[in-house]
Amino acid sequence: MSSLKQGVPQQVLPRGVRESTDADLPAMMAIFNETADTGANSPVTRPMTLEEVTFYINLYKNDGLPVYVIERGCEVVGWLSINRFSWGTQACRNTGEAAIYVRADHYGRGVGVRLGQASVILARQYGLETVVSWIMGANKPSQHIVQAIGARLWARLPNIARFGETRADVLLFGLPLYEELNQDA
């Protein structure tokens, strides 16, 4: 279920990026679970089941928000989702949280940056005014991706994540799009 905003110019997505389908869910789950319980790349502390991943993906899609994959050689090698900002209040309704997942054997190949570029294009097309991303403090590759698309560090939440006895920082990056929306009007 798409909720593309009417009157917003449709930019072309990076090569290989397309809307996800149910057939992509097993690959998306496998990619998501690669970082489970690492304490570095993701706050996830255990692998998710296909049923759980399907539930969350359908939740985002039913909310009219994008879930897209990127393919290389007919294989899904990464995916992105944009969901409502976790505060979820009316005042923040035009803010989306972007999440990007890349298959480990494609790290450092530009897949994450292409997905980051796609998230900005999609956020605009879906009428969002701001995109944020929560990133673990040790996850340098994800920090690089969001900085490459123009996001800036807005907050550091020290030691709020816990993996066993190890504590970790969570960073909040943000990218305002509303200035661009005003210029387009």
XYZ file of N, CA and C in Angstrom:
555
model
N 0.859 -1.178 0.000
C 0.000 0.000 0.000
C 0.899 1.234 0.000
N 0.896 1.972 -1.074
C 1.723 3.158 -1.188
C 0.923 4.400 -0.851
N 1.595 5.349 -0.238
C 0.974 6.639 0.038
C 1.842 7.742 -0.537
N 2.143 7.629 -1.819
C 2.936 8.655 -2.464
C 2.161 9.953 -2.448
N 2.861 11.020 -2.131
C 2.225 12.334 -2.047
C 2.009 12.876 -3.453
N 0.809 13.349 -3.707
C 0.464 13.924 -5.003
C 1.201 15.248 -5.201
N 1.660 15.486 -6.426
C 2.300 16.749 -6.753
C 3.782 16.810 -6.426
N 4.327 15.749 -5.836
C 5.758 15.724 -5.534
C 6.465 15.100 -6.728
N 7.492 15.781 -7.281
C 8.196 15.227 -8.434
C 8.775 13.847 -8.102
N 8.588 12.901 -9.016
C 9.067 11.537 -8.807
C 10.488 11.405 -9.353
N 11.457 11.282 -8.449
C 12.839 11.073 -8.857
C 13.066 9.593 -9.124
N 14.037 9.308 -9.949
C 14.393 7.929 -10.253
C 15.214 7.372 -9.096
N 14.865 6.168 -8.665
C 15.608 5.505 -7.593
C 16.920 4.958 -8.135
N 17.923 4.784 -7.271
C 19.177 4.183 -7.722
C 18.934 2.809 -8.359
N 19.814 2.444 -9.267
C 19.695 1.177 -9.990
C 19.578 -0.005 -9.029
N 18.642 -0.888 -9.317
C 18.462 -2.101 -8.524
C 17.511 -1.963 -7.357
N 17.060 -0.742 -7.060
C 16.153 -0.522 -5.926
C 14.715 -0.634 -6.425
N 13.928 -1.443 -5.715
C 12.524 -1.628 -6.068
C 11.712 -1.887 -4.805
N 10.402 -1.733 -4.916
C 9.521 -2.007 -3.782
C 9.593 -3.492 -3.428
N 9.589 -3.786 -2.143
C 9.682 -5.182 -1.705
C 8.368 -5.918 -1.947
N 8.478 -7.235 -2.052
C 7.311 -8.112 -2.183
C 7.401 -9.178 -1.097
N 6.336 -9.936 -0.933
C 6.349 -11.021 0.052
C 7.442 -12.044 -0.252
N 7.760 -12.233 -1.523
C 8.804 -13.192 -1.900
C 10.182 -12.768 -1.385
N 10.357 -11.488 -1.075
C 11.638 -10.977 -0.576
C 11.821 -11.200 0.924
N 10.749 -11.512 1.634
C 10.807 -11.560 3.102
C 11.864 -12.513 3.662
N 12.039 -13.730 3.135
C 13.101 -14.592 3.685
C 14.497 -13.972 3.557
N 14.791 -13.360 2.416
C 16.101 -12.715 2.241
C 16.237 -11.519 3.173
N 15.169 -10.750 3.334
C 15.201 -9.594 4.232
C 15.440 -10.036 5.670
N 14.795 -11.129 6.076
C 14.986 -11.653 7.428
C 16.436 -12.100 7.628
N 16.986 -12.806 6.653
C 18.367 -13.284 6.770
C 19.336 -12.112 6.906
N 19.132 -11.071 6.122
C 19.995 -9.887 6.201
C 19.842 -9.216 7.557
N 18.623 -9.043 8.008
C 18.363 -8.430 9.315
C 19.046 -9.217 10.429
N 18.943 -10.528 10.366
C 19.469 -11.374 11.438
C 20.989 -11.478 11.458
N 21.659 -11.057 10.386
C 23.127 -11.093 10.395
C 23.721 -10.241 11.512
N 23.015 -9.200 11.915
C 23.554 -8.306 12.944
C 22.959 -8.553 14.325
N 22.059 -9.512 14.430
C 21.419 -9.778 15.726
C 22.469 -10.135 16.771
N 22.345 -9.518 17.909
C 23.173 -9.824 19.077
C 24.654 -9.470 18.911
N 24.994 -8.589 17.956
C 26.401 -8.204 17.825
C 26.777 -7.111 18.809
N 25.812 -6.282 19.162
C 26.099 -5.169 20.052
C 26.814 -4.030 19.357
N 27.046 -4.162 18.071
C 27.740 -3.107 17.347
C 26.855 -2.487 16.276
N 26.286 -3.306 15.426
C 25.537 -2.789 14.291
C 24.065 -2.571 14.557
N 23.523 -3.238 15.539
C 22.075 -3.228 15.719
C 21.717 -3.379 17.189
N 20.589 -2.787 17.600
C 20.138 -2.988 18.972
C 19.403 -4.313 19.162
N 19.283 -5.092 18.102
C 18.579 -6.370 18.171
C 19.417 -7.362 18.969
N 18.784 -8.048 19.902
C 19.531 -8.960 20.775
C 19.285 -10.429 20.472
N 18.470 -10.716 19.452
C 18.236 -12.107 19.052
C 17.737 -12.119 17.611
N 17.930 -13.231 16.905
C 17.376 -13.319 15.550
C 15.854 -13.238 15.587
N 15.294 -12.656 14.541
C 13.834 -12.570 14.422
C 13.344 -13.694 13.516
N 12.129 -14.140 13.765
C 11.519 -15.166 12.929
C 10.916 -14.519 11.687
N 10.624 -15.346 10.700
C 9.981 -14.842 9.491
C 8.624 -14.224 9.830
N 7.923 -14.818 10.763
C 6.627 -14.280 11.189
C 6.778 -12.880 11.788
N 7.802 -12.678 12.605
C 8.029 -11.358 13.216
C 8.410 -10.322 12.170
N 9.320 -10.684 11.278
C 9.744 -9.748 10.233
C 8.549 -9.396 9.346
N 7.765 -10.389 8.983
C 6.576 -10.157 8.159
C 5.611 -9.206 8.860
N 5.413 -9.389 10.156
C 4.529 -8.512 10.929
C 4.991 -7.060 10.832
N 6.289 -6.808 11.090
C 6.792 -5.433 11.065
C 6.738 -4.832 9.666
N 7.128 -5.596 8.663
C 7.100 -5.081 7.292
C 5.667 -4.720 6.898
N 4.724 -5.591 7.217
C 3.319 -5.303 6.898
C 2.802 -4.100 7.671
N 3.264 -3.928 8.902
C 2.877 -2.767 9.699
C 3.303 -1.477 9.000
N 4.559 -1.439 8.520
C 5.052 -0.250 7.818
C 4.258 -0.026 6.535
N 4.078 -1.084 5.759
C 3.362 -0.940 4.488
C 1.904 -0.534 4.706
N 1.267 -1.112 5.707
C -0.129 -0.761 5.989
C -0.267 0.674 6.481
N 0.832 1.228 7.002
C 0.846 2.631 7.422
C 1.138 3.538 6.226
N 1.283 2.928 5.041
C 1.512 3.700 3.827
C 2.939 4.172 3.663
N 3.886 3.444 4.261
C 5.288 3.859 4.196
C 6.114 2.856 3.401
N 7.250 3.309 2.860
C 8.010 2.472 1.935
C 8.879 1.409 2.605
N 8.900 0.247 1.960
C 9.849 -0.823 2.265
C 10.371 -1.280 0.902
N 11.652 -1.072 0.672
C 12.254 -1.344 -0.631
C 13.474 -2.237 -0.465
N 13.811 -2.962 -1.527
C 15.004 -3.804 -1.541
C 15.931 -3.321 -2.646
N 17.180 -3.772 -2.565
C 18.124 -3.542 -3.651
C 18.652 -4.901 -4.081
N 18.674 -5.094 -5.390
C 19.139 -6.362 -5.948
C 20.458 -6.175 -6.684
N 21.254 -7.205 -6.626
C 22.470 -7.328 -7.427
C 22.468 -8.756 -7.956
N 22.556 -8.909 -9.264
C 22.556 -10.248 -9.839
C 21.327 -11.054 -9.461
N 20.156 -10.430 -9.469
C 18.871 -11.073 -9.150
C 18.766 -11.563 -7.716
N 19.621 -11.086 -6.816
C 19.547 -11.432 -5.399
C 19.325 -10.176 -4.576
N 18.505 -10.285 -3.550
C 18.317 -9.173 -2.621
C 19.560 -9.097 -1.744
N 20.246 -7.940 -1.791
C 21.481 -7.773 -1.009
C 21.352 -6.668 0.035
N 20.176 -6.065 0.109
C 19.940 -5.042 1.117
C 18.503 -4.578 1.047
N 18.102 -3.868 2.096
C 16.741 -3.340 2.106
C 16.650 -2.133 3.015
N 15.583 -1.376 2.821
C 15.347 -0.191 3.643
C 13.880 -0.129 4.011
N 13.639 0.494 5.135
C 12.261 0.790 5.529
C 12.236 2.185 6.123
N 11.115 2.831 5.957
C 10.875 4.102 6.634
C 9.571 3.929 7.398
N 9.654 4.093 8.699
C 8.454 3.985 9.521
C 8.237 5.292 10.270
N 7.122 5.383 10.947
C 6.811 6.600 11.697
C 7.806 6.788 12.829
N 8.142 8.033 13.108
C 9.044 8.378 14.205
C 8.517 7.762 15.489
N 9.410 7.225 16.293
C 9.001 6.437 17.460
C 8.152 7.210 18.458
N 8.270 8.513 18.496
C 7.368 9.269 19.359
C 5.950 9.156 18.852
N 5.810 9.135 17.528
C 4.535 8.885 16.898
C 3.419 9.878 17.159
N 3.727 11.015 17.728
C 2.681 11.990 18.011
C 2.289 12.737 16.741
N 1.145 13.394 16.776
C 0.691 14.187 15.635
C 1.714 15.248 15.254
N 2.353 15.850 16.235
C 3.324 16.906 15.949
C 4.516 16.376 15.153
N 4.799 15.085 15.258
C 5.941 14.474 14.559
C 5.497 13.581 13.401
N 4.262 13.724 12.956
C 3.721 12.808 11.950
C 4.447 12.868 10.606
N 5.145 13.951 10.318
C 5.859 14.074 9.045
C 7.339 13.750 9.170
N 7.687 13.060 10.253
C 9.061 12.603 10.456
C 9.086 11.092 10.317
N 10.022 10.605 9.528
C 10.167 9.164 9.343
C 11.495 8.674 9.877
N 11.492 7.448 10.383
C 12.724 6.783 10.819
C 13.163 5.845 9.706
N 14.349 6.077 9.186
C 14.879 5.226 8.124
C 15.787 4.167 8.726
N 15.638 2.948 8.237
C 16.507 1.839 8.633
C 17.027 1.183 7.363
N 18.318 0.894 7.354
C 18.969 0.300 6.185
C 19.713 -0.943 6.639
N 19.552 -2.014 5.869
C 20.218 -3.284 6.174
C 20.905 -3.785 4.910
N 22.183 -4.158 5.042
C 22.975 -4.621 3.905
C 23.544 -5.999 4.237
N 23.462 -6.898 3.280
C 24.026 -8.237 3.462
C 25.531 -8.121 3.675
N 26.047 -8.865 4.629
C 27.446 -8.726 5.056
C 28.435 -8.863 3.903
N 28.172 -9.739 2.954
C 29.122 -9.911 1.851
C 29.062 -8.765 0.839
N 28.220 -7.758 1.102
C 28.156 -6.573 0.243
C 28.535 -5.289 0.982
N 29.068 -5.426 2.193
C 29.570 -4.250 2.912
C 30.680 -3.612 2.082
N 30.726 -2.280 2.094
C 31.799 -1.558 1.418
C 31.679 -1.511 -0.091
N 30.551 -1.901 -0.641
C 30.366 -1.916 -2.096
C 29.386 -0.852 -2.586
N 29.030 0.083 -1.724
C 28.133 1.160 -2.129
C 26.654 0.845 -2.011
N 26.321 -0.368 -1.586
C 24.912 -0.758 -1.465
C 24.211 0.101 -0.418
N 24.845 0.300 0.726
C 24.246 1.093 1.799
C 24.019 2.537 1.391
N 24.985 3.123 0.690
C 24.833 4.514 0.246
C 23.698 4.621 -0.774
N 23.592 3.659 -1.685
C 22.479 3.675 -2.655
C 21.133 3.574 -1.933
N 21.070 2.720 -0.910
C 19.832 2.620 -0.133
C 19.566 3.918 0.627
N 20.623 4.552 1.114
C 20.466 5.848 1.779
C 19.919 6.896 0.828
N 20.457 6.930 -0.389
C 19.953 7.861 -1.400
C 18.485 7.569 -1.716
N 18.160 6.283 -1.822
C 16.774 5.895 -2.093
C 15.861 6.334 -0.956
N 16.339 6.231 0.304
C 15.484 6.631 1.433
C 15.148 8.109 1.376
N 16.086 8.937 0.962
C 15.810 10.373 0.866
C 14.799 10.636 -0.255
N 14.998 10.002 -1.403
C 14.061 10.160 -2.523
C 12.664 9.711 -2.105
N 12.587 8.549 -1.467
C 11.285 8.013 -1.051
C 10.640 8.872 0.028
N 11.438 9.347 0.973
C 10.882 10.205 2.035
C 10.221 11.431 1.421
N 10.880 12.037 0.442
C 10.284 13.192 -0.244
C 8.996 12.792 -0.960
N 9.053 11.669 -1.682
C 7.888 11.226 -2.451
C 6.705 10.871 -1.555
N 6.990 10.440 -0.341
C 5.929 10.086 0.604
C 5.524 11.273 1.477
N 6.069 12.456 1.186
C 5.646 13.672 1.863
C 6.236 13.890 3.241
N 7.309 13.184 3.570
C 7.944 13.389 4.873
C 8.788 14.657 4.841
N 8.879 15.321 5.974
C 9.626 16.575 6.072
C 10.979 16.400 6.738
N 11.140 15.329 7.483
C 12.391 15.056 8.184
C 12.593 13.548 8.220
N 13.847 13.131 8.081
C 14.197 11.718 8.216
C 15.232 11.606 9.323
N 15.018 10.662 10.223
C 15.979 10.398 11.290
C 16.406 8.942 11.224
N 17.531 8.669 11.864
C 18.023 7.301 11.941
C 18.748 7.110 13.261
N 18.354 6.061 13.983
C 19.022 5.686 15.231
C 20.136 4.716 14.869
N 21.357 4.975 15.331
C 22.502 4.131 14.976
C 23.323 3.854 16.227
N 23.752 2.610 16.372
C 24.623 2.256 17.494
C 25.946 3.017 17.351
N 26.493 3.470 18.477
C 27.714 4.267 18.464
C 28.895 3.575 17.803
N 28.959 2.247 17.884
C 30.076 1.505 17.290
C 29.875 1.217 15.807
N 28.721 1.529 15.265
C 28.411 1.193 13.879
C 28.899 2.296 12.933
N 30.194 2.314 12.701
C 30.810 3.340 11.843
C 30.318 3.284 10.393
N 30.132 2.088 9.791
C 29.641 2.076 8.406
C 28.278 2.756 8.247
N 27.358 2.529 9.176
C 26.044 3.181 9.072
C 26.150 4.683 9.283
N 27.044 5.098 10.161
C 27.264 6.535 10.349
C 27.771 7.153 9.050
N 28.664 6.445 8.369
C 29.189 6.924 7.091
C 28.058 7.059 6.061
N 27.173 6.068 6.014
C 26.067 6.096 5.043
C 25.192 7.324 5.259
N 24.749 7.548 6.495
C 23.832 8.672 6.722
C 24.526 10.017 6.521
N 25.809 10.090 6.848
C 26.537 11.335 6.606
C 26.726 11.563 5.109
N 26.879 10.487 4.335
C 27.045 10.608 2.883
C 25.794 11.175 2.217
N 24.625 10.986 2.833
C 23.393 11.526 2.242
C 23.014 12.873 2.844
N 23.869 13.405 3.716
C 23.648 14.743 4.254
C 23.091 14.814 5.656
N 22.855 13.677 6.298
C 22.344 13.695 7.674
C 23.448 14.136 8.630
N 23.033 14.717 9.731
C 23.969 15.206 10.750
C 23.647 14.570 12.094
N 24.664 14.474 12.933
C 24.471 13.948 14.282
C 23.686 14.967 15.092
N 22.538 14.561 15.598
C 21.694 15.440 16.402
C 21.771 15.117 17.883
N 22.073 13.874 18.222
C 22.110 13.515 19.647
C 22.930 12.250 19.864
N 23.564 12.194 21.019
C 24.263 10.993 21.484
C 23.637 10.633 22.825
N 23.109 9.431 22.901
C 22.506 8.940 24.137
C 23.495 7.943 24.744
N 24.287 8.396 25.720
C 25.388 7.568 26.214
C 24.920 6.359 27.022
N 25.482 5.218 26.658
C 25.324 3.968 27.415
C 23.882 3.539 27.653
N 22.959 3.862 26.757
C 21.569 3.459 27.006
C 21.251 2.058 26.488
N 22.081 1.536 25.588
C 21.870 0.169 25.097
C 22.737 -0.778 25.918
N 22.204 -1.965 26.159
C 22.945 -2.927 26.976
C 22.908 -4.297 26.314
N 24.075 -4.872 26.150
C 24.248 -6.208 25.590
C 24.989 -7.024 26.631
N 24.261 -7.783 27.437
C 24.887 -8.473 28.560
C 25.420 -7.436 29.526
N 26.714 -7.485 29.774
C 27.350 -6.522 30.682
C 27.938 -5.318 29.946
N 27.855 -5.320 28.630
C 28.427 -4.235 27.831
C 27.370 -3.181 27.539
N 27.741 -1.932 27.741
C 26.846 -0.811 27.430
C 27.335 -0.124 26.154
N 26.386 0.503 25.452
C 26.731 1.155 24.188
C 25.914 2.430 24.012
N 26.512 3.381 23.297
C 25.825 4.622 22.958
C 24.881 4.390 21.778
N 23.824 5.182 21.734
C 22.935 5.224 20.579
C 22.976 6.659 20.056
N 23.155 6.785 18.749
C 23.245 8.094 18.106
C 21.971 8.357 17.307
N 21.552 9.601 17.286
C 20.412 10.012 16.474
C 20.922 10.961 15.396
N 20.772 10.545 14.145
C 21.118 11.389 13.008
C 19.829 11.905 12.390
N 19.878 13.112 11.845
C 18.694 13.683 11.232
C 19.002 14.422 9.948
N 18.009 14.451 9.082
C 18.109 15.164 7.813
C 16.784 15.881 7.559
N 16.779 17.225 7.704
C 15.543 17.961 7.406
C 15.340 18.070 5.897
N 14.127 17.804 5.456
C 13.777 17.930 4.040
C 12.830 19.092 3.803
N 12.312 19.695 4.876
C 11.287 20.732 4.731
C 11.809 21.976 4.046
N 13.095 22.288 4.177
C 13.636 23.452 3.462
C 13.535 23.221 1.964
N 13.829 21.983 1.533
C 13.716 21.648 0.118
C 12.259 21.685 -0.325
N 11.340 21.239 0.531
C 9.919 21.261 0.186
C 9.442 22.686 -0.036
N 9.913 23.624 0.787
C 9.527 25.025 0.629
C 10.059 25.602 -0.675
N 11.265 25.180 -1.074
C 11.842 25.679 -2.317
C 11.081 25.157 -3.531
N 10.520 23.937 -3.411
C 9.783 23.341 -4.527
C 8.401 23.959 -4.701
N 7.884 24.590 -3.651
C 6.499 25.103 -3.694
C 6.379 26.349 -4.540
